[in-house]
Structure formats: structure tokens, C-alpha cells
Short mmCIF file of C-alpha atoms and ligand atoms in Angstrom, two decimals:
data_model
loop_
_atom_site.label_atom_id
_atom_site.label_comp_id
_atom_site.label_asym_id
_atom_site.label_seq_id
_atom_site.Cartn_x
_atom_site.Cartn_y
_atom_site.Cartn_z
CA UNK A 1 51.92 18.26 73.02
CA UNK A 2 48.60 16.78 74.11
CA UNK A 3 48.42 15.31 77.56
CA UNK A 4 46.11 12.46 78.54
CA UNK A 5 45.02 11.48 82.05
CA UNK A 6 44.93 7.69 82.21
CA UNK A 7 43.07 6.34 85.25
CA UNK A 8 43.97 2.72 86.03
CA UNK A 9 46.95 3.06 83.70
CA UNK A 10 49.15 0.66 85.69
CA UNK A 11 46.76 -2.23 84.99
CA UNK A 12 46.69 -4.76 82.19
CA UNK A 13 44.97 -2.82 79.41
CA UNK A 14 46.03 0.58 80.75
CA UNK A 15 49.76 -0.18 80.66
CA UNK A 16 49.54 -1.38 77.05
CA UNK A 17 47.58 1.74 76.14
CA UNK A 18 50.24 3.97 77.74
CA UNK A 19 52.77 2.48 75.32
CA UNK A 20 50.62 3.31 72.31
CA UNK A 21 49.92 6.83 73.59
CA UNK A 22 53.61 7.54 74.20
CA UNK A 23 54.54 6.08 70.81
CA UNK A 24 51.99 8.37 69.19
CA UNK A 25 53.44 11.52 70.74
CA UNK A 26 51.07 11.97 73.69
CA UNK A 27 52.14 12.95 77.18
CA UNK A 28 50.70 10.64 79.81
CA UNK A 29 49.81 11.04 83.46
CA UNK A 30 48.65 7.83 85.13
CA UNK A 31 46.43 7.95 88.21
CA UNK A 32 46.24 4.51 89.81
CA UNK A 33 45.82 3.34 93.42
CA UNK A 34 47.63 0.07 92.61
CA UNK A 35 44.76 -1.93 94.10
CA UNK A 36 45.16 -4.48 91.31
CA UNK A 37 48.55 -3.64 89.82
CA UNK A 38 52.14 -2.68 90.44
CA UNK A 39 54.00 0.45 89.37
CA UNK A 40 56.63 -1.90 87.95
CA UNK A 41 54.40 -2.07 84.84
CA UNK A 42 54.87 1.68 84.34
CA UNK A 43 58.63 1.46 84.80
CA UNK A 44 58.68 -1.13 82.06
CA UNK A 45 56.42 0.97 79.82
CA UNK A 46 59.09 3.67 80.02
CA UNK A 47 61.88 1.18 79.30
CA UNK A 48 60.03 -0.17 76.26
CA UNK A 49 59.19 3.25 74.81
CA UNK A 50 62.30 5.17 75.96
CA UNK A 51 59.84 7.86 77.02
CA UNK A 52 58.81 9.25 80.38
CA UNK A 53 55.35 9.30 81.90
CA UNK A 54 54.07 10.73 85.17
CA UNK A 55 52.56 8.48 87.81
CA UNK A 56 50.39 9.56 90.72
CA UNK A 57 49.49 6.92 93.29
CA UNK A 58 45.93 7.86 94.20
CA UNK A 59 42.25 7.09 93.97
CA UNK A 60 39.70 8.34 91.43
CA UNK A 61 37.28 8.85 94.33
CA UNK A 62 39.59 11.46 95.87
CA UNK A 63 38.03 14.67 94.56
CA UNK A 64 40.63 16.91 96.14
CA UNK A 65 43.43 15.02 94.41
CA UNK A 66 41.58 15.14 91.08
CA UNK A 67 41.06 18.90 91.37
CA UNK A 68 44.75 19.30 92.05
CA UNK A 69 45.72 17.19 89.02
CA UNK A 70 43.33 19.12 86.76
CA UNK A 71 44.59 22.48 88.00
CA UNK A 72 48.25 21.55 87.58
CA UNK A 73 47.89 19.97 84.13
CA UNK A 74 46.13 20.72 80.87
CA UNK A 75 44.55 17.46 79.78
CA UNK A 76 43.11 16.99 76.31
CA UNK A 77 41.12 13.96 77.46
CA UNK A 78 40.79 11.22 80.05
CA UNK A 79 41.01 7.50 79.38
CA UNK A 80 39.18 5.85 82.23
CA UNK A 81 40.27 2.25 82.98
CA UNK A 82 40.18 2.39 86.78
CA UNK A 83 37.72 -0.03 88.32
CA UNK A 84 37.15 -3.55 89.57
CA UNK A 85 36.52 -6.26 86.99
CA UNK A 86 35.89 -9.69 88.52
CA UNK A 87 32.36 -10.90 87.80
CA UNK A 88 32.24 -13.50 90.62
CA UNK A 89 33.65 -11.10 93.20
CA UNK A 90 31.11 -8.47 92.17
CA UNK A 91 28.33 -10.82 93.33
CA UNK A 92 30.02 -11.20 96.73
CA UNK A 93 30.82 -7.53 97.36
CA UNK A 94 28.44 -5.59 95.08
CA UNK A 95 28.61 -2.38 97.10
CA UNK A 96 32.38 -2.20 96.64
CA UNK A 97 31.86 -2.59 92.91
CA UNK A 98 29.24 0.15 92.68
CA UNK A 99 31.37 2.36 94.89
CA UNK A 100 34.50 1.98 92.80
CA UNK A 101 33.04 1.65 89.31
CA UNK A 102 29.99 3.91 89.50
CA UNK A 103 30.68 6.40 92.29
CA UNK A 104 34.35 6.58 91.21
CA UNK A 105 33.26 7.52 87.69
CA UNK A 106 30.85 10.14 89.06
CA UNK A 107 33.62 11.81 91.05
CA UNK A 108 35.92 11.71 88.03
CA UNK A 109 33.28 13.26 85.73
CA UNK A 110 32.47 15.94 88.30
CA UNK A 111 36.13 16.92 88.49
CA UNK A 112 36.35 16.90 84.67
CA UNK A 113 33.30 19.11 84.39
CA UNK A 114 34.69 21.56 86.95
CA UNK A 115 37.96 21.70 85.03
CA UNK A 116 36.18 21.97 81.67
CA UNK A 117 37.81 18.78 80.35
CA UNK A 118 34.95 17.11 78.52
CA UNK A 119 36.47 14.26 76.53
CA UNK A 120 36.47 10.78 78.00
CA UNK A 121 37.14 7.28 76.75
CA UNK A 122 35.45 4.71 78.97
CA UNK A 123 36.28 0.99 79.34
CA UNK A 124 32.98 -0.71 78.82
CA UNK A 125 32.54 -4.39 78.10
CA UNK A 126 30.76 -6.84 75.84
CA UNK A 127 29.13 -8.01 79.05
CA UNK A 128 26.56 -5.20 78.56
CA UNK A 129 24.97 -7.26 75.76
CA UNK A 130 23.98 -9.98 78.23
CA UNK A 131 23.04 -13.13 76.32
CA UNK A 132 22.67 -11.81 72.75
CA UNK A 133 19.77 -13.07 70.65
CA UNK A 134 21.99 -13.37 67.58
CA UNK A 135 25.61 -13.09 66.46
CA UNK A 136 27.73 -11.19 65.57
CA UNK A 137 26.91 -8.45 68.05
CA UNK A 138 26.24 -4.94 66.78
CA UNK A 139 26.44 -1.82 68.93
CA UNK A 140 22.67 -1.23 68.76
CA UNK A 141 21.76 -4.64 70.20
CA UNK A 142 19.63 -4.63 73.37
CA UNK A 143 21.57 -4.25 76.62
CA UNK A 144 21.22 -6.14 79.88
CA UNK A 145 23.24 -7.18 82.89
CA UNK A 146 23.28 -10.41 84.86
CA UNK A 147 25.70 -9.44 87.64
CA UNK A 148 26.78 -6.33 89.58
CA UNK A 149 29.96 -5.89 87.53
CA UNK A 150 28.01 -5.78 84.28
CA UNK A 151 25.39 -3.56 85.86
CA UNK A 152 28.08 -1.12 86.97
CA UNK A 153 29.22 -0.80 83.34
CA UNK A 154 25.66 -0.34 82.12
CA UNK A 155 24.98 2.30 84.77
CA UNK A 156 28.04 4.27 83.74
CA UNK A 157 27.07 4.04 80.07
CA UNK A 158 23.62 5.41 80.87
CA UNK A 159 24.99 8.09 83.15
CA UNK A 160 27.30 9.27 80.40
CA UNK A 161 24.34 9.46 78.02
CA UNK A 162 22.58 11.76 80.47
CA UNK A 163 25.71 13.83 80.89
CA UNK A 164 25.91 14.50 77.17
CA UNK A 165 22.21 15.32 77.00
CA UNK A 166 22.75 17.94 79.70
CA UNK A 167 25.78 19.47 78.01
CA UNK A 168 26.55 18.90 74.34
CA UNK A 169 30.19 19.86 74.74
CA UNK A 170 31.01 16.39 76.02
CA UNK A 171 32.75 13.87 73.78
CA UNK A 172 32.28 10.39 75.19
CA UNK A 173 33.64 7.16 73.72
CA UNK A 174 32.20 3.96 75.14
CA UNK A 175 34.52 1.15 74.11
CA UNK A 176 32.96 -2.27 74.52
CA UNK A 177 35.86 -4.68 74.76
CA UNK A 178 35.42 -8.32 73.93
CA UNK A 179 37.97 -10.71 75.54
CA UNK A 180 41.41 -9.08 75.81
CA UNK A 181 44.33 -11.52 75.83
CA UNK A 182 48.04 -11.61 75.00
CA UNK A 183 50.76 -9.22 75.98
CA UNK A 184 53.21 -6.73 74.56
CA UNK A 185 55.60 -8.54 72.16
CA UNK A 186 58.60 -7.48 74.28
CA UNK A 187 57.42 -9.92 76.96
CA UNK A 188 57.97 -7.19 79.54
CA UNK A 189 54.39 -6.27 80.36
CA UNK A 190 51.27 -8.41 80.49
CA UNK A 191 48.38 -9.55 82.63
CA UNK A 192 49.35 -10.16 86.26
CA UNK A 193 46.38 -11.45 88.25
CA UNK A 194 46.67 -11.06 92.02
CA UNK A 195 45.04 -14.35 92.83
CA UNK A 196 43.97 -17.50 91.01
CA UNK A 197 42.89 -16.17 87.61
CA UNK A 198 39.18 -16.01 86.74
CA UNK A 199 39.74 -15.59 83.02
CA UNK A 200 40.64 -18.37 80.64
CA UNK A 201 43.93 -17.18 79.15
CA UNK A 202 45.81 -16.32 82.36
CA UNK A 203 44.56 -19.60 83.84
CA UNK A 204 45.85 -21.58 80.85
CA UNK A 205 49.19 -19.73 81.06
CA UNK A 206 49.59 -20.67 84.71
CA UNK A 207 48.77 -24.31 83.99
CA UNK A 208 51.37 -24.34 81.20
CA UNK A 209 54.06 -22.92 83.51
CA UNK A 210 53.17 -25.45 86.22
CA UNK A 211 51.70 -23.07 88.80
CA UNK A 212 48.26 -24.61 88.47
CA UNK A 213 47.60 -28.29 87.98
CA UNK A 214 44.91 -28.32 85.34
CA UNK A 215 42.32 -26.23 83.60
CA UNK A 216 38.68 -26.79 84.40
CA UNK A 217 36.68 -26.37 81.21
CA UNK A 218 33.28 -25.02 82.14
CA UNK A 219 30.91 -27.18 80.11
CA UNK A 220 31.16 -29.03 76.80
CA UNK A 221 27.47 -29.19 76.00
CA UNK A 222 26.98 -25.74 74.50
CA UNK A 223 25.66 -25.47 70.94
CA UNK A 224 29.12 -24.57 69.60
CA UNK A 225 31.74 -26.14 67.36
CA UNK A 226 33.00 -28.55 70.07
CA UNK A 227 30.53 -27.86 72.88
CA UNK A 228 32.80 -25.44 74.78
CA UNK A 229 32.20 -21.70 75.09
CA UNK A 230 33.12 -19.44 72.18
CA UNK A 231 34.52 -15.92 72.67
CA UNK A 232 36.01 -13.12 70.60
CA UNK A 233 39.60 -12.94 71.89
CA UNK A 234 41.39 -9.74 71.01
CA UNK A 235 45.11 -9.00 71.34
CA UNK A 236 45.63 -6.37 74.03
CA UNK A 237 47.92 -4.36 71.73
CA UNK A 238 45.14 -4.08 69.13
CA UNK A 239 42.80 -3.01 71.91
CA UNK A 240 45.30 -0.40 73.12
CA UNK A 241 45.61 1.06 69.63
CA UNK A 242 41.80 1.37 69.56
CA UNK A 243 42.06 3.85 72.45
CA UNK A 244 44.43 6.11 70.54
CA UNK A 245 42.00 6.09 67.60
CA UNK A 246 39.12 6.96 69.94
CA UNK A 247 41.09 9.91 71.36
CA UNK A 248 41.75 11.12 67.82
CA UNK A 249 38.07 10.80 66.90
CA UNK A 250 37.00 12.82 69.95
CA UNK A 251 39.06 15.78 68.74
CA UNK A 252 36.45 16.44 66.03
CA UNK A 253 33.33 14.54 67.12
CA UNK A 254 31.30 15.25 70.24
CA UNK A 255 28.46 13.14 71.61
CA UNK A 256 28.25 9.61 72.93
CA UNK A 257 29.89 7.24 70.51
CA UNK A 258 29.96 3.51 71.01
CA UNK A 259 32.30 1.01 69.44
CA UNK A 260 32.75 -2.73 69.75
CA UNK A 261 36.43 -3.56 69.99
CA UNK A 262 36.69 -7.18 68.96
CA UNK A 263 38.14 -9.24 66.13
CA UNK A 264 34.80 -10.44 64.81
CA UNK A 265 35.68 -14.12 65.09
CA UNK A 266 35.07 -16.60 67.90
CA UNK A 267 37.24 -19.41 69.23
CA UNK A 268 36.19 -22.18 71.59
CA UNK A 269 37.91 -22.98 74.89
CA UNK A 270 39.44 -26.13 73.40
CA UNK A 271 40.66 -24.23 70.33
CA UNK A 272 42.36 -21.74 72.66
CA UNK A 273 43.97 -24.55 74.63
CA UNK A 274 45.24 -26.22 71.45
CA UNK A 275 46.67 -22.95 70.12
CA UNK A 276 48.37 -22.28 73.44
CA UNK A 277 49.90 -25.76 73.60
CA UNK A 278 51.26 -25.34 70.08
CA UNK A 279 52.81 -21.93 70.77
CA UNK A 280 54.30 -22.89 74.13
CA UNK A 281 55.28 -26.49 73.47
CA UNK A 282 53.72 -27.28 76.87
CA UNK A 283 50.85 -29.56 77.78
CA UNK A 284 47.76 -27.94 79.21
CA UNK A 285 45.89 -30.74 81.00
CA UNK A 286 42.19 -30.13 81.47
CA UNK A 287 39.02 -31.70 82.74
CA UNK A 288 35.47 -30.97 81.72
CA UNK A 289 33.33 -29.73 84.61
CA UNK A 290 29.86 -28.23 84.90
CA UNK A 291 28.97 -24.99 83.19
CA UNK A 292 29.89 -21.83 85.13
CA UNK A 293 26.80 -20.02 86.22
CA UNK A 294 26.10 -16.89 84.19
CA UNK A 295 28.19 -17.99 81.18
CA UNK A 296 26.78 -17.78 77.67
CA UNK A 297 27.46 -20.18 74.81
CA UNK A 298 29.01 -17.80 72.34
CA UNK A 299 29.86 -14.16 71.92
CA UNK A 300 31.63 -12.29 69.15
CA UNK A 301 31.57 -8.81 67.74
CA UNK A 302 30.65 -7.19 64.53
CA UNK A 303 33.57 -4.71 64.53
CA UNK A 304 32.61 -2.85 61.33
CA UNK A 305 31.51 0.36 63.03
CA UNK A 306 34.99 0.79 64.51
CA UNK A 307 36.53 0.15 61.10
CA UNK A 308 34.32 2.72 59.45
CA UNK A 309 34.49 5.46 62.08
CA UNK A 310 37.83 4.90 63.82
CA UNK A 311 39.71 3.33 60.92
CA UNK A 312 40.54 0.63 63.45
CA UNK A 313 40.69 -3.10 62.96
CA UNK A 314 42.28 -5.83 65.04
CA UNK A 315 45.36 -6.99 63.11
CA UNK A 316 46.78 -9.70 65.37
CA UNK A 317 45.73 -13.30 64.85
CA UNK A 318 45.24 -16.04 67.42
CA UNK A 319 48.79 -17.37 67.02
CA UNK A 320 50.24 -13.99 67.95
CA UNK A 321 47.90 -13.70 70.94
CA UNK A 322 48.96 -17.00 72.47
CA UNK A 323 52.65 -16.62 71.56
CA UNK A 324 52.80 -13.21 73.23
CA UNK A 325 50.85 -14.44 76.25
CA UNK A 326 53.33 -17.28 76.67
CA UNK A 327 56.38 -15.03 76.23
CA UNK A 328 55.14 -12.80 79.06
CA UNK A 329 54.26 -15.78 81.29
CA UNK A 330 57.49 -17.70 80.69
CA UNK A 331 59.74 -14.64 81.15
CA UNK A 332 57.81 -13.51 84.26
CA UNK A 333 56.57 -16.68 85.98
CA UNK A 334 55.48 -14.63 89.01
CA UNK A 335 54.32 -11.59 87.07
CA UNK A 336 55.81 -8.27 88.15
CA UNK A 337 57.03 -9.85 91.37
CA UNK A 338 59.40 -12.09 89.34
P1 LIG B 401 43.19 -4.08 85.77
O1 LIG B 401 42.63 -4.47 87.09
O2 LIG B 401 44.46 -4.70 85.33
O3 LIG B 401 43.34 -2.49 85.71
C1 LIG B 401 42.52 -1.62 86.43
C2 LIG B 401 43.44 -0.65 87.15
O4 LIG B 401 42.66 0.30 87.87
C3 LIG B 401 44.37 -1.32 88.15
O5 LIG B 401 45.70 -0.90 87.92
C4 LIG B 401 43.85 -0.85 89.52
O6 LIG B 401 44.89 -0.74 90.46
C5 LIG B 401 43.25 0.50 89.14
N1 LIG B 401 42.17 0.97 90.03
C6 LIG B 401 41.09 0.29 90.46
N2 LIG B 401 40.32 1.09 91.23
C7 LIG B 401 40.91 2.29 91.27
C8 LIG B 401 40.61 3.53 91.89
N3 LIG B 401 39.51 3.68 92.64
N4 LIG B 401 41.44 4.57 91.72
C9 LIG B 401 42.57 4.45 90.98
N5 LIG B 401 42.91 3.29 90.37
C10 LIG B 401 42.10 2.23 90.51
O7 LIG B 401 42.04 -4.35 84.69
P2 LIG B 401 42.10 -4.30 83.10
O8 LIG B 401 41.91 -5.68 82.60
O9 LIG B 401 43.26 -3.52 82.64
O10 LIG B 401 40.75 -3.53 82.82
C11 LIG B 401 40.71 -2.12 82.65
C12 LIG B 401 39.28 -1.69 82.47
O11 LIG B 401 38.70 -2.39 81.37
C13 LIG B 401 38.37 -1.99 83.67
O12 LIG B 401 37.48 -0.91 83.82
C14 LIG B 401 37.62 -3.24 83.25
O13 LIG B 401 36.38 -3.34 83.86
C15 LIG B 401 37.50 -3.02 81.76
N6 LIG B 401 37.36 -4.27 80.99
C16 LIG B 401 38.27 -5.27 81.15
C17 LIG B 401 38.12 -6.46 80.45
C18 LIG B 401 39.09 -7.60 80.66
O14 LIG B 401 38.72 -8.72 80.36
N7 LIG B 401 40.30 -7.37 81.11
C19 LIG B 401 37.05 -6.62 79.56
C20 LIG B 401 36.15 -5.56 79.41
C21 LIG B 401 36.31 -4.39 80.13
C1 LIG B 402 36.14 -17.37 78.52
C2 LIG B 402 35.62 -18.77 78.23
C3 LIG B 402 34.46 -19.78 80.06
C4 LIG B 402 37.93 -19.95 82.73
C5 LIG B 402 34.70 -12.19 81.32
C6 LIG B 402 33.72 -11.17 81.80
C7 LIG B 402 33.58 -10.07 80.79
C8 LIG B 402 34.93 -9.49 80.43
C9 LIG B 402 35.90 -10.56 80.04
C10 LIG B 402 35.41 -7.64 81.86
C11 LIG B 402 34.22 -19.05 78.74
C12 LIG B 402 35.74 -20.53 79.76
C13 LIG B 402 37.11 -19.75 81.64
C14 LIG B 402 38.21 -21.28 83.14
C15 LIG B 402 36.85 -22.09 81.33
N1 LIG B 402 35.56 -8.85 81.54
N2 LIG B 402 36.58 -20.79 80.94
N3 LIG B 402 37.66 -22.30 82.41
O1 LIG B 402 33.47 -15.03 80.84
O2 LIG B 402 33.85 -14.47 78.41
O3 LIG B 402 34.20 -12.75 80.12
O4 LIG B 402 35.95 -11.55 81.06
O5 LIG B 402 34.65 -6.86 81.40
O6 LIG B 402 32.76 -9.11 81.36
O7 LIG B 402 32.45 -11.79 82.00
O8 LIG B 402 35.81 -14.59 79.95
O9 LIG B 402 38.01 -15.62 80.21
O10 LIG B 402 36.32 -15.89 82.06
O11 LIG B 402 35.97 -17.10 79.91
O12 LIG B 402 36.38 -23.05 80.71
O13 LIG B 402 38.91 -21.52 84.14
O14 LIG B 402 36.48 -19.70 78.90
O15 LIG B 402 33.43 -20.65 80.41
O16 LIG B 402 33.59 -19.89 77.82
P1 LIG B 402 34.22 -14.31 79.83
P2 LIG B 402 36.59 -15.78 80.61
#
């Protein structure tokens, strides 16, 4: 059986991906320092799948630990989720972001190279497209970054390009996620922000459950359908399945391969709020406030390359995204601490 090392596997997208890996017959070892997660997510992954996974509580920057894991296990590939992801925070503590996201990835790749494991799936982000000149976004659009978080993703993408140029045995999948939302349909795992959420969907969920008073909608004067920002929201289960497809593709294709993982359709903030209210039966009070600095008007993917090359397409519609998000929130009002 093939074994996959999943860094950051206890987190939001990682835990959902573990389910899809286990359900597709892979063995899984998760390396996570629990800096933004709880190992409760992994216990629940095992309950949902009726399968076991291994968990090591440790840091990707710990080279000694990595060497030990690579010598004790035969990994087919690494899926690399571990990192920090809050845009605003990355402007306040940029060095921590470069340390964890860039240096951490360097240490991981060095250990992989030493162990001759040369297949990696990396969590990149649509943020690397900056403010796109046109929509939908294709993989060959120009890249730019407006904050340290985005720059850390760009740096890793470029570094991986150099790595492949130096050694053509590497198989590298750069997955550019659009806006992951929703939760596993069991309601047992989902997104569990440590603090007040930065992202729209967890914020809306916490307003609906009464933990937060109201949503602040960042601007209603964008050139969009109703003036609020438009994004390509993708169900986290669809996103997780994309990782399994990428692993399968790497078995026969080397090189740096880039795929947008999005639905290909955009919804506005107010459309998301309306869909959430309908699914939950709860009111989501909001007020319109100034634009958030760094935000763009609209962003959605052209996901055709992933369809063609990975045979992957997002299947879950908006209603399923908000229904599953609400099931997780209402069954776990305090996340994994519930
Ligand atoms: P998350 O914070 O829920 O998961 C990241 C996990 O990595 C956490 O469990 C955390 O404890 C762990 N981690 C962090 N630093 C570590 C380290 N040095 N060593 C070991 N473990 C470490 O975030 P997520 O939403 O699941 O995102 C996963 C990846 O996808 C991240 O790289 C993120 O930048 C990227 N991404 C996320 C989004 C999004 O909106 N959620 C969008 C695009 C890209
Ligand atoms: C979505 C829309 C906001 C919160 C970020 C990162 C990106 C990626 C995904 C990691 C926007 C509006 C939000 C709120 C609001 N992450 N909004 N009130 O900004 O598209 O992307 O997360 O890689 O890199 O930049 O996602 O969920 O924060 O915002 O009105 O309280 O909701 O203005 O239009 P974003 P988001």
C-alpha cells in the first residue's frame, strides 16, 4: 500500500484530505505541530473512515525528526499543507511567515531529497495571481503578491521550479486553491479558527450561531453584481479529492505542474449571506463598512486544466457548501473544544 506524508494534516484542508486518502486506500502519516489545530480532528477522521492513520506531533522545520520519519517509512509522496495562512497577520509578523512557510518548505524538501522522495503536492493559493487583469483566471496568468503571506507562496512556487530544473526526477504539483468553504457532510470535522475568523464563511457561521454580533461587509461599491466582493468558493471535500487526483497524476508525470482548484463561478458576499441564511434558517445581520485594504473586486478560476489533466471537477454546489458549513458549526459551536 502507498503511504503519504501529510504535513499540516490536522488542519482544515488537511483533515478533509486525510479522509479522501484513507478512503482511496492510502496509508497516511500526519506531521503537524498543532499550532493552528487539534488532534481531535484526526481522531474524528479515523471515526468517519473506520481506518487508522499515524500522527506525529512535530514541526516541519525539525530536520532530525524529518530524517527519522523518512528512514522509518517508505513514502510515495508528500502533501504539504503545513504553514501559516492569515494575510493580515503576515503583515504584522512577516518573519514568522517566511520562517514557517518558506524556510519550513526548504527543510522539508531537503529531507525529501536526502531520502530520495521526490513527489510533492503543495498548497498554493489564488492569491498568487494578485489583482488579475481579466477573469476567469488561467494558470498562465501573471503572478504577483501584495502581502507577505502571498509572497511566501510565490517564493515556494519559484523555489520548486528551480528544484525541478536542478533535478528532473522531481514531480511537483502546485495546487492553487480558490476559497475553500464547507465541511465534511458528517458534521464531525470542519474549519475551527483559533480566534475571530478572518475569512467570510467562518465569520458568517459564528454570527449565525450567535457568537459574533454581526458581519461587517467590506465594501459595496465594487464593480460586481451587487457591489460586494465576488469569490470562487469551493467545497473543501471537492478540494480534498483534488489532492488525491494530483497524487495519482504524479505517479506517471514528473515536472512542475500547476492547477487551479476552483469551481469556475463567483458569488458575492451578499449572495453567500443569503444562501447561508436559507440553509441555516438563521438571520445573519450585517453592516456595510469600508473596503478591506488589499481586497480585490472579483476572483474566480478557469478550472479546465484540472478537468483535462486530473479528471477533476468540483461537484458540490453552493447550497451544499453552506449546508455542510452550518451542520459543522451547529453541531460543534465551539469547534473541536465543544
Ligand atoms: P490550517 O491552519 O487549518 O492548517 C495548517 C496546519 O499546519 C495546521 O494544522 C497547523 O497546526 C499546521 N502547521 C503550521 N505550521 C507547522 C509547522 N511548522 N510544522 C508542522 N505543522 C504546522 O490551514 P488550512 O486552511 O487547512 O490550509 C492548509 C494550507 O493551504 C496552508 O498552507 C494554506 O496556506 C493553504 N491555503 C489555504 C487556503 C484557505 O483559505 N484555507 C487557501 C489557499 C491556500
Ligand atoms: C471573501 C470575501 C471580503 C470577511 C483569503 C486570502 C487568500 C486565501 C483565501 C489562503 C471578500 C469579504 C470577508 C468579512 C467580508 N487564503 N469579507 N467580511 O480575501 O478572498 O482570500 O482567504 O491562501 O489568500 O487572501 O477570502 O474569506 O477573507 O473574503 O465582507 O468579515 O468576503 O472582502 O470579498 P479572500 P475572505
